[in-house]
Amino acid sequence: MTLDPDQLEARLMSHGVYVTSLDTDGERIEIEYESIKAGNTGAVPHREVGRVINVVRDLTESPRGVRGEVTDLDGEQVGNWRAKAEWLRELENGELSEVDFSERVIETITEGQ
């Protein structure tokens, strides 16, 4: 199943996440988005990262690596994060708990890059 950019944007917009760029293929998804919360705090909101990943998981058939670039509403970069396809497969297969998965993703967050 291909990732429908309109569906992704619609699902995230109500949470203050505005997709500005989406690049995808069979192995990975790169998403750049503006975040109201990131603009208010100057940091990448962890819950928001989880929300983006969960929406991507809902809209794709098989696990793919996801990389997020987060900006504020002025387009200034706040940070980035990633979730490896391997982690998503392990999560899906029950080999990795939600908590462990979240910790791995949070450890990838870099701010001000």
mmCIF file of C-alpha atoms in Angstrom:
data_model
loop_
_atom_site.group_PDB
_atom_site.id
_atom_site.type_symbol
_atom_site.label_atom_id
_atom_site.label_comp_id
_atom_site.label_asym_id
_atom_site.label_seq_id
_atom_site.Cartn_x
_atom_site.Cartn_y
_atom_site.Cartn_z
ATOM 1 C CA MET A 1 0.000 0.000 0.000
ATOM 2 C CA THR A 2 1.354 3.407 -0.876
ATOM 3 C CA LEU A 3 1.216 6.125 1.703
ATOM 4 C CA ASP A 4 -1.468 8.660 0.800
ATOM 5 C CA PRO A 5 -0.036 12.116 1.610
ATOM 6 C CA ASP A 6 -3.493 13.687 1.872
ATOM 7 C CA GLN A 7 -4.633 11.078 4.362
ATOM 8 C CA LEU A 8 -1.450 11.491 6.399
ATOM 9 C CA GLU A 9 -1.827 15.248 6.491
ATOM 10 C CA ALA A 10 -5.514 15.075 7.401
ATOM 11 C CA ARG A 11 -4.845 12.698 10.293
ATOM 12 C CA LEU A 12 -2.040 14.868 11.718
ATOM 13 C CA MET A 13 -3.438 18.354 11.138
ATOM 14 C CA SER A 14 -5.951 18.134 13.989
ATOM 15 C CA HIS A 15 -2.985 17.576 16.329
ATOM 16 C CA GLY A 16 -1.102 20.725 15.286
ATOM 17 C CA VAL A 17 1.220 18.854 12.904
ATOM 18 C CA TYR A 18 1.422 20.237 9.360
ATOM 19 C CA VAL A 19 3.197 18.102 6.754
ATOM 20 C CA THR A 20 5.413 20.268 4.533
ATOM 21 C CA SER A 21 7.345 17.548 2.701
ATOM 22 C CA LEU A 22 6.960 13.814 2.223
ATOM 23 C CA ASP A 23 9.397 11.521 0.423
ATOM 24 C CA THR A 24 8.685 7.820 0.391
ATOM 25 C CA ASP A 25 9.656 4.582 -1.269
ATOM 26 C CA GLY A 26 9.325 0.894 -0.415
ATOM 27 C CA GLU A 27 11.987 1.062 2.307
ATOM 28 C CA ARG A 28 11.633 4.412 4.045
ATOM 29 C CA ILE A 29 9.488 7.454 4.687
ATOM 30 C CA GLU A 30 10.951 10.910 5.217
ATOM 31 C CA ILE A 31 8.532 13.452 6.567
ATOM 32 C CA GLU A 32 9.119 17.111 7.306
ATOM 33 C CA TYR A 33 6.498 18.860 9.339
ATOM 34 C CA GLU A 34 5.730 22.085 11.147
ATOM 35 C CA SER A 35 4.779 21.685 14.771
ATOM 36 C CA ILE A 36 2.862 24.159 16.903
ATOM 37 C CA LYS A 37 4.123 22.498 20.098
ATOM 38 C CA ALA A 38 7.744 22.463 18.943
ATOM 39 C CA GLY A 39 7.482 26.166 18.189
ATOM 40 C CA ASN A 40 6.139 26.856 21.673
ATOM 41 C CA THR A 41 8.758 24.796 23.512
ATOM 42 C CA GLY A 42 11.760 24.945 21.178
ATOM 43 C CA ALA A 43 12.067 21.161 21.487
ATOM 44 C CA VAL A 44 10.821 18.109 19.601
ATOM 45 C CA PRO A 45 7.669 16.939 21.459
ATOM 46 C CA HIS A 46 8.005 13.230 22.247
ATOM 47 C CA ARG A 47 4.263 12.506 22.199
ATOM 48 C CA GLU A 48 3.977 14.165 18.824
ATOM 49 C CA VAL A 49 6.753 11.940 17.428
ATOM 50 C CA GLY A 50 4.782 8.929 18.662
ATOM 51 C CA ARG A 51 1.630 10.255 17.047
ATOM 52 C CA VAL A 52 3.377 10.704 13.684
ATOM 53 C CA ILE A 53 4.808 7.176 13.846
ATOM 54 C CA ASN A 54 1.443 5.663 14.800
ATOM 55 C CA VAL A 55 -0.355 7.403 11.942
ATOM 56 C CA VAL A 56 2.317 6.210 9.496
ATOM 57 C CA ARG A 57 1.942 2.665 10.876
ATOM 58 C CA ASP A 58 -1.834 2.852 10.431
ATOM 59 C CA LEU A 59 -1.514 4.017 6.828
ATOM 60 C CA THR A 60 1.173 1.611 5.606
ATOM 61 C CA GLU A 61 0.962 -2.102 4.980
ATOM 62 C CA SER A 62 4.473 -3.105 6.037
ATOM 63 C CA PRO A 63 7.024 -1.494 8.366
ATOM 64 C CA ARG A 64 9.357 1.060 6.813
ATOM 65 C CA GLY A 65 11.984 3.263 8.363
ATOM 66 C CA VAL A 66 10.655 6.698 9.256
ATOM 67 C CA ARG A 67 12.701 9.879 9.560
ATOM 68 C CA GLY A 68 11.146 13.096 10.822
ATOM 69 C CA GLU A 69 12.393 16.654 10.419
ATOM 70 C CA VAL A 70 10.595 19.046 12.750
ATOM 71 C CA THR A 71 10.268 22.792 12.202
ATOM 72 C CA ASP A 72 8.379 25.527 13.973
ATOM 73 C CA LEU A 73 5.636 27.460 12.179
ATOM 74 C CA ASP A 74 8.240 29.901 10.834
ATOM 75 C CA GLY A 75 10.081 27.054 9.109
ATOM 76 C CA GLU A 76 13.017 27.133 11.540
ATOM 77 C CA GLN A 77 14.376 23.661 12.212
ATOM 78 C CA VAL A 78 13.766 22.413 15.744
ATOM 79 C CA GLY A 79 15.197 18.904 15.392
ATOM 80 C CA ASN A 80 14.876 15.476 13.860
ATOM 81 C CA TRP A 81 14.289 11.850 14.807
ATOM 82 C CA ARG A 82 14.137 8.405 13.257
ATOM 83 C CA ALA A 83 12.535 5.010 13.719
ATOM 84 C CA LYS A 84 14.340 2.143 12.012
ATOM 85 C CA ALA A 85 12.297 -0.340 9.970
ATOM 86 C CA GLU A 86 13.880 -3.133 12.019
ATOM 87 C CA TRP A 87 12.474 -1.646 15.246
ATOM 88 C CA LEU A 88 9.021 -1.326 13.692
ATOM 89 C CA ARG A 89 9.128 -4.968 12.531
ATOM 90 C CA GLU A 90 10.209 -6.095 16.017
ATOM 91 C CA LEU A 91 7.394 -4.041 17.549
ATOM 92 C CA GLU A 92 4.854 -5.505 15.129
ATOM 93 C CA ASN A 93 6.056 -9.063 15.820
ATOM 94 C CA GLY A 94 5.928 -8.616 19.599
ATOM 95 C CA GLU A 95 9.713 -8.855 19.928
ATOM 96 C CA LEU A 96 9.943 -5.283 21.226
ATOM 97 C CA SER A 97 7.668 -3.580 23.745
ATOM 98 C CA GLU A 98 6.055 -0.201 23.108
ATOM 99 C CA VAL A 99 8.174 1.248 25.922
ATOM 100 C CA ASP A 100 11.443 -0.087 24.506
ATOM 101 C CA PHE A 101 10.491 1.070 21.018
ATOM 102 C CA SER A 102 9.680 4.566 22.318
ATOM 103 C CA GLU A 103 12.978 4.741 24.206
ATOM 104 C CA ARG A 104 14.909 3.844 21.060
ATOM 105 C CA VAL A 105 13.162 6.530 19.036
ATOM 106 C CA ILE A 106 13.567 9.177 21.761
ATOM 107 C CA GLU A 107 17.297 8.423 21.892
ATOM 108 C CA THR A 108 17.563 9.393 18.202
ATOM 109 C CA ILE A 109 16.123 12.877 18.700
ATOM 110 C CA THR A 110 18.568 15.646 17.921
ATOM 111 C CA GLU A 111 17.527 19.214 18.498
ATOM 112 C CA GLY A 112 18.687 22.374 16.823
ATOM 113 C CA GLN A 113 20.211 20.518 13.881
#
